[in-house]
């Protein structure tokens, strides 16, 4: 994050690729429109290297110096590319899953197909990190990974998440999460 320009990632990847390819599916599912991608770029450009004292600052310095809500907006602008792709992928996977189920109902079909999916709401990951990791490991590895190894990995993940959470003011964290969920631009892709 020292030498990254979060807005150039938005410019290079969003407007030419992610917005063009994903805004139709995201838009028809009420998540994000093409205009939202433009607004994201505009928001990023109004925040990065425009504040007094931060004209030549690194992205890291912005995250350290900006008020928490502004720093969060800048950071989310940087990663929304990936979040938009994940949302589009999830929608597409759900459509494929429905098609597979429908095809399996055809009595003339000799070979049945299976597509297993697992989605976990972000609130569950934040509230129950160990349990959600255990559920994920069970889903991914089943009996191929020992129960002891899964419990150990889930405990380590939960310990790491709790250490991160304990280093942040809980009230401030709730306010920031609330801001993201209700923000007109970020709320759709993050919910």
Short mmCIF file of N, CA and C in Angstrom, two decimals:
data_model
loop_
_atom_site.label_atom_id
_atom_site.label_comp_id
_atom_site.label_asym_id
_atom_site.label_seq_id
_atom_site.Cartn_x
_atom_site.Cartn_y
_atom_site.Cartn_z
N UNK A 1 0.80 -1.22 0.00
CA UNK A 1 0.00 0.00 0.00
C UNK A 1 0.83 1.27 0.00
N UNK A 2 2.14 1.14 0.06
CA UNK A 2 2.96 2.35 0.05
C UNK A 2 3.00 2.99 -1.33
N UNK A 3 3.02 2.19 -2.38
CA UNK A 3 3.19 2.75 -3.72
C UNK A 3 1.98 2.52 -4.62
N UNK A 4 0.86 2.21 -4.03
CA UNK A 4 -0.36 1.93 -4.79
C UNK A 4 -1.21 3.19 -4.89
N UNK A 5 -1.75 3.42 -6.06
CA UNK A 5 -2.74 4.46 -6.24
C UNK A 5 -4.09 3.74 -6.36
N UNK A 6 -4.92 3.78 -5.31
CA UNK A 6 -6.17 3.03 -5.35
C UNK A 6 -7.10 3.46 -6.48
N UNK A 7 -6.98 4.70 -6.92
CA UNK A 7 -7.85 5.19 -8.00
C UNK A 7 -7.38 4.69 -9.37
N UNK A 8 -6.08 4.42 -9.52
CA UNK A 8 -5.63 3.90 -10.81
C UNK A 8 -6.12 2.47 -10.99
N UNK A 9 -6.21 1.72 -9.89
CA UNK A 9 -6.78 0.38 -9.97
C UNK A 9 -8.23 0.46 -10.43
N UNK A 10 -8.94 1.43 -9.89
CA UNK A 10 -10.33 1.63 -10.29
C UNK A 10 -10.40 2.00 -11.76
N UNK A 11 -9.54 2.92 -12.20
CA UNK A 11 -9.55 3.38 -13.59
C UNK A 11 -9.16 2.26 -14.54
N UNK A 12 -8.05 1.60 -14.25
CA UNK A 12 -7.56 0.57 -15.17
C UNK A 12 -8.47 -0.64 -15.23
N UNK A 13 -8.97 -1.08 -14.10
CA UNK A 13 -9.73 -2.32 -14.07
C UNK A 13 -11.23 -2.11 -14.15
N UNK A 14 -11.75 -1.08 -13.49
CA UNK A 14 -13.19 -0.92 -13.42
C UNK A 14 -13.82 -0.52 -14.74
N UNK A 15 -13.48 0.65 -15.22
CA UNK A 15 -14.24 1.20 -16.33
C UNK A 15 -14.10 0.42 -17.61
N UNK A 16 -12.99 -0.26 -17.81
CA UNK A 16 -12.82 -0.99 -19.06
C UNK A 16 -13.24 -2.45 -18.95
N UNK A 17 -13.10 -3.06 -17.79
CA UNK A 17 -13.36 -4.49 -17.70
C UNK A 17 -14.50 -4.80 -16.75
N UNK A 18 -14.33 -4.53 -15.50
CA UNK A 18 -15.30 -4.95 -14.51
C UNK A 18 -16.66 -4.29 -14.75
N UNK A 19 -16.68 -3.01 -14.99
CA UNK A 19 -17.96 -2.33 -15.21
C UNK A 19 -18.64 -2.85 -16.47
N UNK A 20 -17.91 -2.96 -17.56
CA UNK A 20 -18.50 -3.43 -18.81
C UNK A 20 -19.03 -4.85 -18.70
N UNK A 21 -18.26 -5.72 -18.08
CA UNK A 21 -18.63 -7.13 -18.02
C UNK A 21 -19.63 -7.45 -16.91
N UNK A 22 -19.55 -6.73 -15.80
CA UNK A 22 -20.34 -7.12 -14.64
C UNK A 22 -21.52 -6.21 -14.32
N UNK A 23 -21.51 -4.98 -14.82
CA UNK A 23 -22.63 -4.10 -14.45
C UNK A 23 -23.97 -4.63 -14.95
N UNK A 24 -24.07 -5.30 -16.11
CA UNK A 24 -25.39 -5.82 -16.49
C UNK A 24 -25.96 -6.81 -15.47
N UNK A 25 -25.17 -7.78 -15.05
CA UNK A 25 -25.69 -8.78 -14.11
C UNK A 25 -25.88 -8.17 -12.72
N UNK A 26 -24.98 -7.28 -12.31
CA UNK A 26 -25.12 -6.64 -11.01
C UNK A 26 -26.31 -5.68 -11.00
N UNK A 27 -26.52 -5.00 -12.11
CA UNK A 27 -27.62 -4.05 -12.21
C UNK A 27 -28.97 -4.76 -12.20
N UNK A 28 -29.10 -5.83 -12.96
CA UNK A 28 -30.39 -6.51 -13.02
C UNK A 28 -30.72 -7.19 -11.70
N UNK A 29 -29.73 -7.38 -10.83
CA UNK A 29 -29.97 -7.94 -9.51
C UNK A 29 -30.00 -6.87 -8.42
N UNK A 30 -30.03 -5.60 -8.84
CA UNK A 30 -30.19 -4.49 -7.90
C UNK A 30 -28.98 -4.23 -7.02
N UNK A 31 -27.80 -4.62 -7.48
CA UNK A 31 -26.60 -4.46 -6.65
C UNK A 31 -25.80 -3.23 -7.03
N UNK A 32 -25.52 -3.07 -8.32
CA UNK A 32 -24.63 -1.98 -8.74
C UNK A 32 -24.83 -1.71 -10.22
N UNK A 33 -24.96 -0.44 -10.57
CA UNK A 33 -25.14 -0.06 -11.97
C UNK A 33 -23.82 0.42 -12.55
N UNK A 34 -23.82 0.63 -13.86
CA UNK A 34 -22.63 1.17 -14.51
C UNK A 34 -22.30 2.55 -13.93
N UNK A 35 -23.34 3.34 -13.67
CA UNK A 35 -23.12 4.67 -13.08
C UNK A 35 -22.47 4.57 -11.70
N UNK A 36 -22.78 3.51 -10.97
CA UNK A 36 -22.14 3.33 -9.66
C UNK A 36 -20.62 3.18 -9.80
N UNK A 37 -20.19 2.49 -10.85
CA UNK A 37 -18.75 2.36 -11.09
C UNK A 37 -18.13 3.74 -11.36
N UNK A 38 -18.82 4.54 -12.18
CA UNK A 38 -18.34 5.91 -12.45
C UNK A 38 -18.30 6.73 -11.16
N UNK A 39 -19.34 6.60 -10.34
CA UNK A 39 -19.39 7.33 -9.07
C UNK A 39 -18.29 6.88 -8.12
N UNK A 40 -17.97 5.60 -8.15
CA UNK A 40 -16.90 5.09 -7.32
C UNK A 40 -15.56 5.73 -7.72
N UNK A 41 -15.30 5.79 -9.00
CA UNK A 41 -14.08 6.42 -9.49
C UNK A 41 -14.05 7.90 -9.09
N UNK A 42 -15.17 8.58 -9.25
CA UNK A 42 -15.23 10.00 -8.88
C UNK A 42 -14.97 10.19 -7.39
N UNK A 43 -15.57 9.34 -6.56
CA UNK A 43 -15.37 9.43 -5.11
C UNK A 43 -13.90 9.20 -4.77
N UNK A 44 -13.31 8.20 -5.37
CA UNK A 44 -11.90 7.90 -5.10
C UNK A 44 -11.02 9.09 -5.49
N UNK A 45 -11.28 9.66 -6.67
CA UNK A 45 -10.48 10.79 -7.14
C UNK A 45 -10.64 12.03 -6.29
N UNK A 46 -11.78 12.20 -5.62
CA UNK A 46 -11.95 13.37 -4.75
C UNK A 46 -11.26 13.18 -3.41
N UNK A 47 -10.86 11.95 -3.09
CA UNK A 47 -10.26 11.68 -1.78
C UNK A 47 -8.74 11.48 -1.83
N UNK A 48 -8.23 10.95 -2.93
CA UNK A 48 -6.82 10.58 -2.96
C UNK A 48 -5.96 11.75 -3.45
N UNK A 49 -5.03 12.14 -2.61
CA UNK A 49 -4.07 13.22 -2.87
C UNK A 49 -4.73 14.57 -3.14
N UNK A 50 -5.87 14.80 -2.50
CA UNK A 50 -6.55 16.08 -2.65
C UNK A 50 -6.70 16.81 -1.31
N UNK A 51 -6.46 16.12 -0.22
CA UNK A 51 -6.61 16.73 1.10
C UNK A 51 -5.35 17.52 1.46
N UNK A 52 -5.50 18.62 2.17
CA UNK A 52 -4.32 19.39 2.59
C UNK A 52 -3.35 18.52 3.39
N UNK A 53 -2.09 18.57 2.98
CA UNK A 53 -1.05 17.79 3.63
C UNK A 53 -0.89 16.38 3.07
N UNK A 54 -1.81 15.96 2.21
CA UNK A 54 -1.73 14.61 1.64
C UNK A 54 -1.56 14.63 0.12
N UNK A 55 -1.20 15.79 -0.43
CA UNK A 55 -1.10 15.93 -1.88
C UNK A 55 -0.09 14.98 -2.51
N UNK A 56 0.98 14.64 -1.79
CA UNK A 56 2.00 13.73 -2.31
C UNK A 56 2.12 12.48 -1.44
N UNK A 57 1.15 12.24 -0.62
CA UNK A 57 1.20 11.13 0.33
C UNK A 57 0.91 9.79 -0.34
N UNK A 58 1.41 8.74 0.28
CA UNK A 58 1.14 7.38 -0.21
C UNK A 58 -0.27 6.97 0.21
N UNK A 59 -0.72 5.90 -0.37
CA UNK A 59 -2.01 5.32 0.00
C UNK A 59 -2.00 4.96 1.49
N UNK A 60 -0.92 4.35 1.96
CA UNK A 60 -0.79 3.99 3.37
C UNK A 60 -0.93 5.23 4.26
N UNK A 61 -0.27 6.31 3.88
CA UNK A 61 -0.36 7.53 4.68
C UNK A 61 -1.79 8.07 4.69
N UNK A 62 -2.49 7.94 3.57
CA UNK A 62 -3.90 8.34 3.54
C UNK A 62 -4.70 7.53 4.56
N UNK A 63 -4.49 6.21 4.57
CA UNK A 63 -5.23 5.35 5.48
C UNK A 63 -4.93 5.69 6.94
N UNK A 64 -3.71 6.11 7.20
CA UNK A 64 -3.33 6.47 8.57
C UNK A 64 -3.81 7.85 8.97
N UNK A 65 -3.90 8.78 8.04
CA UNK A 65 -4.18 10.18 8.36
C UNK A 65 -5.64 10.60 8.18
N UNK A 66 -6.34 10.02 7.24
CA UNK A 66 -7.72 10.42 7.00
C UNK A 66 -8.61 10.03 8.18
N UNK A 67 -9.70 10.77 8.39
CA UNK A 67 -10.67 10.33 9.40
C UNK A 67 -11.14 8.91 9.04
N UNK A 68 -11.52 8.11 10.04
CA UNK A 68 -11.86 6.70 9.79
C UNK A 68 -12.86 6.46 8.64
N UNK A 69 -13.91 7.24 8.58
CA UNK A 69 -14.91 7.01 7.51
C UNK A 69 -14.30 7.30 6.15
N UNK A 70 -13.50 8.36 6.02
CA UNK A 70 -12.87 8.68 4.74
C UNK A 70 -11.85 7.62 4.35
N UNK A 71 -11.04 7.16 5.32
CA UNK A 71 -10.08 6.11 5.04
C UNK A 71 -10.77 4.82 4.62
N UNK A 72 -11.89 4.52 5.26
CA UNK A 72 -12.66 3.33 4.91
C UNK A 72 -13.22 3.45 3.49
N UNK A 73 -13.73 4.62 3.15
CA UNK A 73 -14.25 4.83 1.78
C UNK A 73 -13.14 4.62 0.75
N UNK A 74 -11.97 5.12 1.02
CA UNK A 74 -10.85 4.98 0.09
C UNK A 74 -10.44 3.50 -0.02
N UNK A 75 -10.37 2.82 1.11
CA UNK A 75 -9.98 1.40 1.09
C UNK A 75 -11.03 0.55 0.37
N UNK A 76 -12.30 0.83 0.60
CA UNK A 76 -13.35 0.06 -0.06
C UNK A 76 -13.36 0.36 -1.56
N UNK A 77 -13.09 1.60 -1.94
CA UNK A 77 -12.98 1.92 -3.36
C UNK A 77 -11.91 1.05 -4.02
N UNK A 78 -10.83 0.84 -3.30
CA UNK A 78 -9.72 0.05 -3.83
C UNK A 78 -10.11 -1.42 -4.03
N UNK A 79 -10.87 -1.98 -3.11
CA UNK A 79 -11.20 -3.42 -3.19
C UNK A 79 -12.56 -3.70 -3.80
N UNK A 80 -13.33 -2.66 -4.11
CA UNK A 80 -14.68 -2.92 -4.64
C UNK A 80 -14.62 -3.64 -5.98
N UNK A 81 -13.54 -3.49 -6.71
CA UNK A 81 -13.33 -4.23 -7.94
C UNK A 81 -13.49 -5.73 -7.66
N UNK A 82 -12.77 -6.21 -6.65
CA UNK A 82 -12.82 -7.63 -6.31
C UNK A 82 -14.19 -8.02 -5.76
N UNK A 83 -14.79 -7.15 -4.98
CA UNK A 83 -16.10 -7.43 -4.41
C UNK A 83 -17.15 -7.51 -5.52
N UNK A 84 -17.08 -6.61 -6.49
CA UNK A 84 -18.03 -6.64 -7.61
C UNK A 84 -17.88 -7.94 -8.40
N UNK A 85 -16.65 -8.37 -8.62
CA UNK A 85 -16.42 -9.64 -9.32
C UNK A 85 -16.98 -10.82 -8.52
N UNK A 86 -16.78 -10.81 -7.22
CA UNK A 86 -17.31 -11.89 -6.39
C UNK A 86 -18.84 -11.91 -6.42
N UNK A 87 -19.46 -10.73 -6.33
CA UNK A 87 -20.92 -10.67 -6.38
C UNK A 87 -21.44 -11.21 -7.70
N UNK A 88 -20.80 -10.82 -8.78
CA UNK A 88 -21.19 -11.30 -10.10
C UNK A 88 -21.02 -12.82 -10.20
N UNK A 89 -19.91 -13.32 -9.67
CA UNK A 89 -19.66 -14.76 -9.68
C UNK A 89 -20.73 -15.51 -8.88
N UNK A 90 -21.08 -14.98 -7.71
CA UNK A 90 -22.09 -15.64 -6.88
C UNK A 90 -23.44 -15.71 -7.59
N UNK A 91 -23.81 -14.63 -8.24
CA UNK A 91 -25.08 -14.62 -8.98
C UNK A 91 -25.03 -15.65 -10.10
N UNK A 92 -23.93 -15.67 -10.82
CA UNK A 92 -23.78 -16.63 -11.93
C UNK A 92 -23.79 -18.06 -11.41
N UNK A 93 -23.09 -18.32 -10.30
CA UNK A 93 -23.09 -19.67 -9.73
C UNK A 93 -24.50 -20.09 -9.32
N UNK A 94 -25.26 -19.17 -8.75
CA UNK A 94 -26.65 -19.50 -8.37
C UNK A 94 -27.48 -19.84 -9.60
N UNK A 95 -27.26 -19.12 -10.70
CA UNK A 95 -27.97 -19.42 -11.94
C UNK A 95 -27.58 -20.79 -12.48
N UNK A 96 -26.29 -21.09 -12.46
CA UNK A 96 -25.81 -22.40 -12.92
C UNK A 96 -26.36 -23.51 -12.02
N UNK A 97 -26.36 -23.27 -10.71
CA UNK A 97 -26.88 -24.25 -9.76
C UNK A 97 -28.34 -24.56 -10.07
N UNK A 98 -29.13 -23.52 -10.34
CA UNK A 98 -30.55 -23.72 -10.68
C UNK A 98 -30.69 -24.51 -11.98
N UNK A 99 -29.85 -24.22 -12.97
CA UNK A 99 -29.90 -24.97 -14.24
C UNK A 99 -29.54 -26.44 -14.04
N UNK A 100 -28.53 -26.71 -13.23
CA UNK A 100 -28.12 -28.09 -12.96
C UNK A 100 -29.26 -28.84 -12.27
N UNK A 101 -29.89 -28.22 -11.29
CA UNK A 101 -31.01 -28.86 -10.60
C UNK A 101 -32.15 -29.15 -11.57
N UNK A 102 -32.43 -28.19 -12.45
CA UNK A 102 -33.50 -28.37 -13.43
C UNK A 102 -33.18 -29.50 -14.40
N UNK A 103 -31.94 -29.56 -14.87
CA UNK A 103 -31.54 -30.62 -15.79
C UNK A 103 -31.61 -32.00 -15.12
N UNK A 104 -31.32 -32.05 -13.84
CA UNK A 104 -31.37 -33.33 -13.13
C UNK A 104 -32.80 -33.86 -12.99
N UNK A 105 -33.79 -32.99 -13.15
CA UNK A 105 -35.19 -33.42 -13.08
C UNK A 105 -35.63 -34.11 -14.37
N UNK A 106 -34.87 -33.95 -15.43
CA UNK A 106 -35.19 -34.56 -16.72
C UNK A 106 -35.00 -36.08 -16.61
N UNK A 107 -36.08 -36.86 -16.75
CA UNK A 107 -35.96 -38.32 -16.59
C UNK A 107 -35.11 -38.99 -17.68
N UNK A 108 -34.94 -38.33 -18.82
CA UNK A 108 -34.14 -38.90 -19.91
C UNK A 108 -32.64 -38.69 -19.70
N UNK A 109 -32.29 -37.85 -18.77
CA UNK A 109 -30.87 -37.57 -18.51
C UNK A 109 -30.27 -38.74 -17.74
N UNK A 110 -29.23 -39.35 -18.31
CA UNK A 110 -28.63 -40.53 -17.68
C UNK A 110 -27.62 -40.16 -16.60
N UNK A 111 -26.86 -39.11 -16.85
CA UNK A 111 -25.82 -38.72 -15.89
C UNK A 111 -26.30 -37.49 -15.12
N UNK A 112 -26.33 -37.61 -13.82
CA UNK A 112 -26.73 -36.49 -12.97
C UNK A 112 -25.50 -35.66 -12.64
N UNK A 113 -25.68 -34.36 -12.63
CA UNK A 113 -24.59 -33.45 -12.28
C UNK A 113 -24.87 -32.86 -10.90
N UNK A 114 -23.79 -32.46 -10.26
CA UNK A 114 -23.92 -31.85 -8.94
C UNK A 114 -23.04 -30.61 -8.88
N UNK A 115 -23.57 -29.58 -8.30
CA UNK A 115 -22.81 -28.36 -8.07
C UNK A 115 -23.10 -27.93 -6.64
N UNK A 116 -22.12 -28.07 -5.79
CA UNK A 116 -22.28 -27.70 -4.40
C UNK A 116 -21.76 -26.28 -4.21
N UNK A 117 -22.51 -25.50 -3.45
CA UNK A 117 -22.12 -24.11 -3.19
C UNK A 117 -22.29 -23.81 -1.72
N UNK A 118 -21.46 -22.91 -1.25
CA UNK A 118 -21.58 -22.43 0.12
C UNK A 118 -21.39 -20.92 0.10
N UNK A 119 -22.33 -20.21 0.64
CA UNK A 119 -22.17 -18.77 0.81
C UNK A 119 -22.33 -18.47 2.30
N UNK A 120 -21.56 -17.51 2.77
CA UNK A 120 -21.60 -17.15 4.18
C UNK A 120 -21.75 -15.64 4.28
N UNK A 121 -22.80 -15.18 4.93
CA UNK A 121 -22.96 -13.73 5.11
C UNK A 121 -21.79 -13.14 5.90
N UNK A 122 -21.36 -11.96 5.51
CA UNK A 122 -20.23 -11.31 6.17
C UNK A 122 -20.48 -11.12 7.66
N UNK A 123 -21.73 -10.84 8.04
CA UNK A 123 -22.04 -10.67 9.46
C UNK A 123 -21.71 -11.93 10.26
N UNK A 124 -21.95 -13.11 9.67
CA UNK A 124 -21.61 -14.36 10.35
C UNK A 124 -20.11 -14.53 10.50
N UNK A 125 -19.37 -14.17 9.45
CA UNK A 125 -17.91 -14.27 9.51
C UNK A 125 -17.37 -13.36 10.61
N UNK A 126 -17.92 -12.15 10.71
CA UNK A 126 -17.46 -11.21 11.73
C UNK A 126 -17.86 -11.64 13.14
N UNK A 127 -19.05 -12.21 13.27
CA UNK A 127 -19.56 -12.58 14.59
C UNK A 127 -19.06 -13.94 15.05
N UNK A 128 -18.97 -14.89 14.14
CA UNK A 128 -18.58 -16.26 14.49
C UNK A 128 -17.43 -16.74 13.59
N UNK A 129 -16.26 -16.13 13.70
CA UNK A 129 -15.18 -16.48 12.77
C UNK A 129 -14.75 -17.94 12.85
N UNK A 130 -14.66 -18.50 14.05
CA UNK A 130 -14.24 -19.90 14.18
C UNK A 130 -15.26 -20.86 13.59
N UNK A 131 -16.52 -20.62 13.87
CA UNK A 131 -17.58 -21.49 13.35
C UNK A 131 -17.66 -21.42 11.83
N UNK A 132 -17.59 -20.21 11.28
CA UNK A 132 -17.69 -20.10 9.83
C UNK A 132 -16.47 -20.74 9.15
N UNK A 133 -15.30 -20.64 9.76
CA UNK A 133 -14.12 -21.30 9.19
C UNK A 133 -14.28 -22.81 9.26
N UNK A 134 -14.81 -23.32 10.37
CA UNK A 134 -15.03 -24.76 10.50
C UNK A 134 -16.04 -25.23 9.45
N UNK A 135 -17.12 -24.49 9.26
CA UNK A 135 -18.12 -24.83 8.25
C UNK A 135 -17.49 -24.85 6.86
N UNK A 136 -16.64 -23.85 6.59
CA UNK A 136 -15.96 -23.78 5.29
C UNK A 136 -15.04 -24.99 5.09
N UNK A 137 -14.25 -25.31 6.10
CA UNK A 137 -13.33 -26.45 5.98
C UNK A 137 -14.09 -27.76 5.81
N UNK A 138 -15.20 -27.91 6.53
CA UNK A 138 -16.03 -29.11 6.35
C UNK A 138 -16.55 -29.18 4.92
N UNK A 139 -17.02 -28.04 4.41
CA UNK A 139 -17.55 -28.00 3.05
C UNK A 139 -16.47 -28.34 2.03
N UNK A 140 -15.31 -27.71 2.17
CA UNK A 140 -14.25 -27.88 1.18
C UNK A 140 -13.58 -29.25 1.24
N UNK A 141 -13.30 -29.72 2.43
CA UNK A 141 -12.46 -30.91 2.56
C UNK A 141 -13.18 -32.15 3.06
N UNK A 142 -14.36 -31.98 3.65
CA UNK A 142 -15.08 -33.14 4.16
C UNK A 142 -14.18 -33.99 5.03
N UNK A 143 -14.11 -35.28 4.71
CA UNK A 143 -13.28 -36.20 5.51
C UNK A 143 -11.83 -36.25 5.03
N UNK A 144 -11.51 -35.53 3.96
CA UNK A 144 -10.12 -35.52 3.45
C UNK A 144 -9.18 -34.77 4.39
N UNK A 145 -9.73 -33.95 5.27
CA UNK A 145 -8.93 -33.23 6.27
C UNK A 145 -9.40 -33.70 7.64
N UNK A 146 -8.46 -34.01 8.51
CA UNK A 146 -8.85 -34.53 9.83
C UNK A 146 -9.61 -33.47 10.62
N UNK A 147 -10.45 -33.95 11.49
CA UNK A 147 -11.23 -33.06 12.36
C UNK A 147 -10.30 -32.23 13.24
N UNK A 148 -9.22 -32.85 13.69
CA UNK A 148 -8.25 -32.14 14.54
C UNK A 148 -7.63 -30.98 13.76
N UNK A 149 -7.24 -31.22 12.52
CA UNK A 149 -6.64 -30.17 11.69
C UNK A 149 -7.63 -29.05 11.42
N UNK A 150 -8.88 -29.41 11.17
CA UNK A 150 -9.90 -28.40 10.92
C UNK A 150 -10.14 -27.55 12.16
N UNK A 151 -10.24 -28.20 13.31
CA UNK A 151 -10.46 -27.45 14.56
C UNK A 151 -9.27 -26.53 14.85
N UNK A 152 -8.07 -27.02 14.60
CA UNK A 152 -6.87 -26.20 14.84
C UNK A 152 -6.86 -24.98 13.92
N UNK A 153 -7.14 -25.20 12.63
CA UNK A 153 -7.17 -24.08 11.66
C UNK A 153 -8.27 -23.09 12.02
N UNK A 154 -9.44 -23.59 12.40
CA UNK A 154 -10.55 -22.71 12.76
C UNK A 154 -10.21 -21.90 14.02
N UNK A 155 -9.56 -22.54 14.99
CA UNK A 155 -9.18 -21.84 16.22
C UNK A 155 -8.15 -20.76 15.92
N UNK A 156 -7.17 -21.06 15.07
CA UNK A 156 -6.16 -20.07 14.70
C UNK A 156 -6.80 -18.88 13.98
N UNK A 157 -7.74 -19.17 13.09
CA UNK A 157 -8.44 -18.12 12.36
C UNK A 157 -9.22 -17.24 13.33
N UNK A 158 -9.94 -17.88 14.24
CA UNK A 158 -10.73 -17.12 15.22
C UNK A 158 -9.83 -16.29 16.11
N UNK A 159 -8.71 -16.85 16.54
CA UNK A 159 -7.77 -16.12 17.38
C UNK A 159 -7.25 -14.88 16.64
N UNK A 160 -6.88 -15.05 15.37
CA UNK A 160 -6.40 -13.93 14.56
C UNK A 160 -7.48 -12.86 14.43
N UNK A 161 -8.71 -13.27 14.13
CA UNK A 161 -9.80 -12.30 13.97
C UNK A 161 -10.08 -11.57 15.27
N UNK A 162 -10.03 -12.27 16.38
CA UNK A 162 -10.28 -11.62 17.68
C UNK A 162 -9.17 -10.64 18.02
N UNK A 163 -7.90 -10.99 17.67
CA UNK A 163 -6.80 -10.06 17.90
C UNK A 163 -6.97 -8.79 17.08
N UNK A 164 -7.38 -8.95 15.84
CA UNK A 164 -7.63 -7.78 14.99
C UNK A 164 -8.78 -6.97 15.57
N UNK A 165 -9.85 -7.65 15.95
CA UNK A 165 -11.02 -6.96 16.48
C UNK A 165 -10.71 -6.26 17.80
N UNK A 166 -9.86 -6.86 18.64
CA UNK A 166 -9.56 -6.25 19.93
C UNK A 166 -8.68 -5.01 19.79
N UNK A 167 -8.01 -4.88 18.65
CA UNK A 167 -7.16 -3.71 18.44
C UNK A 167 -7.96 -2.53 17.89
N UNK A 168 -9.24 -2.74 17.66
CA UNK A 168 -10.10 -1.69 17.10
C UNK A 168 -11.18 -1.35 18.11
N UNK A 169 -11.48 -0.09 18.24
CA UNK A 169 -12.56 0.35 19.11
C UNK A 169 -13.88 -0.25 18.61
N UNK A 170 -14.56 -1.02 19.46
CA UNK A 170 -15.78 -1.73 19.06
C UNK A 170 -16.88 -0.78 18.60
N UNK A 171 -17.05 0.33 19.29
CA UNK A 171 -18.07 1.29 18.91
C UNK A 171 -17.77 1.88 17.54
N UNK A 172 -16.50 2.24 17.34
CA UNK A 172 -16.09 2.80 16.06
C UNK A 172 -16.27 1.77 14.94
N UNK A 173 -15.95 0.50 15.23
CA UNK A 173 -16.12 -0.56 14.24
C UNK A 173 -17.59 -0.70 13.85
N UNK A 174 -18.49 -0.69 14.81
CA UNK A 174 -19.92 -0.79 14.53
C UNK A 174 -20.39 0.40 13.68
N UNK A 175 -19.89 1.58 14.00
CA UNK A 175 -20.25 2.78 13.22
C UNK A 175 -19.77 2.65 11.78
N UNK A 176 -18.55 2.16 11.59
CA UNK A 176 -18.00 2.01 10.24
C UNK A 176 -18.76 0.95 9.45
N UNK A 177 -19.08 -0.16 10.09
CA UNK A 177 -19.86 -1.20 9.41
C UNK A 177 -21.23 -0.66 9.06
N UNK A 178 -21.85 0.07 9.98
CA UNK A 178 -23.15 0.69 9.70
C UNK A 178 -23.06 1.67 8.55
N UNK A 179 -21.99 2.45 8.51
CA UNK A 179 -21.80 3.39 7.40
C UNK A 179 -21.76 2.64 6.08
N UNK A 180 -20.97 1.57 6.01
CA UNK A 180 -20.84 0.82 4.76
C UNK A 180 -22.18 0.23 4.32
N UNK A 181 -22.93 -0.31 5.26
CA UNK A 181 -24.19 -0.96 4.91
C UNK A 181 -25.24 0.04 4.42
N UNK A 182 -25.16 1.27 4.90
CA UNK A 182 -26.17 2.26 4.51
C UNK A 182 -25.71 3.23 3.43
N UNK A 183 -24.43 3.18 3.07
CA UNK A 183 -23.93 4.07 2.03
C UNK A 183 -24.57 3.71 0.70
N UNK A 184 -25.09 4.70 -0.04
CA UNK A 184 -25.77 4.40 -1.31
C UNK A 184 -24.87 3.70 -2.33
N UNK A 185 -23.59 4.00 -2.34
CA UNK A 185 -22.68 3.40 -3.30
C UNK A 185 -22.15 2.03 -2.84
N UNK A 186 -21.76 1.93 -1.58
CA UNK A 186 -21.15 0.70 -1.10
C UNK A 186 -22.18 -0.32 -0.59
N UNK A 187 -23.33 0.15 -0.16
CA UNK A 187 -24.31 -0.74 0.48
C UNK A 187 -24.73 -1.92 -0.37
N UNK A 188 -25.00 -1.70 -1.66
CA UNK A 188 -25.44 -2.80 -2.53
C UNK A 188 -24.43 -3.92 -2.67
N UNK A 189 -23.22 -3.63 -3.11
CA UNK A 189 -22.26 -4.72 -3.29
C UNK A 189 -21.82 -5.38 -1.98
N UNK A 190 -21.86 -4.65 -0.87
CA UNK A 190 -21.37 -5.21 0.38
C UNK A 190 -22.45 -5.91 1.18
N UNK A 191 -23.70 -5.81 0.78
CA UNK A 191 -24.75 -6.44 1.59
C UNK A 191 -25.04 -7.84 1.12
#
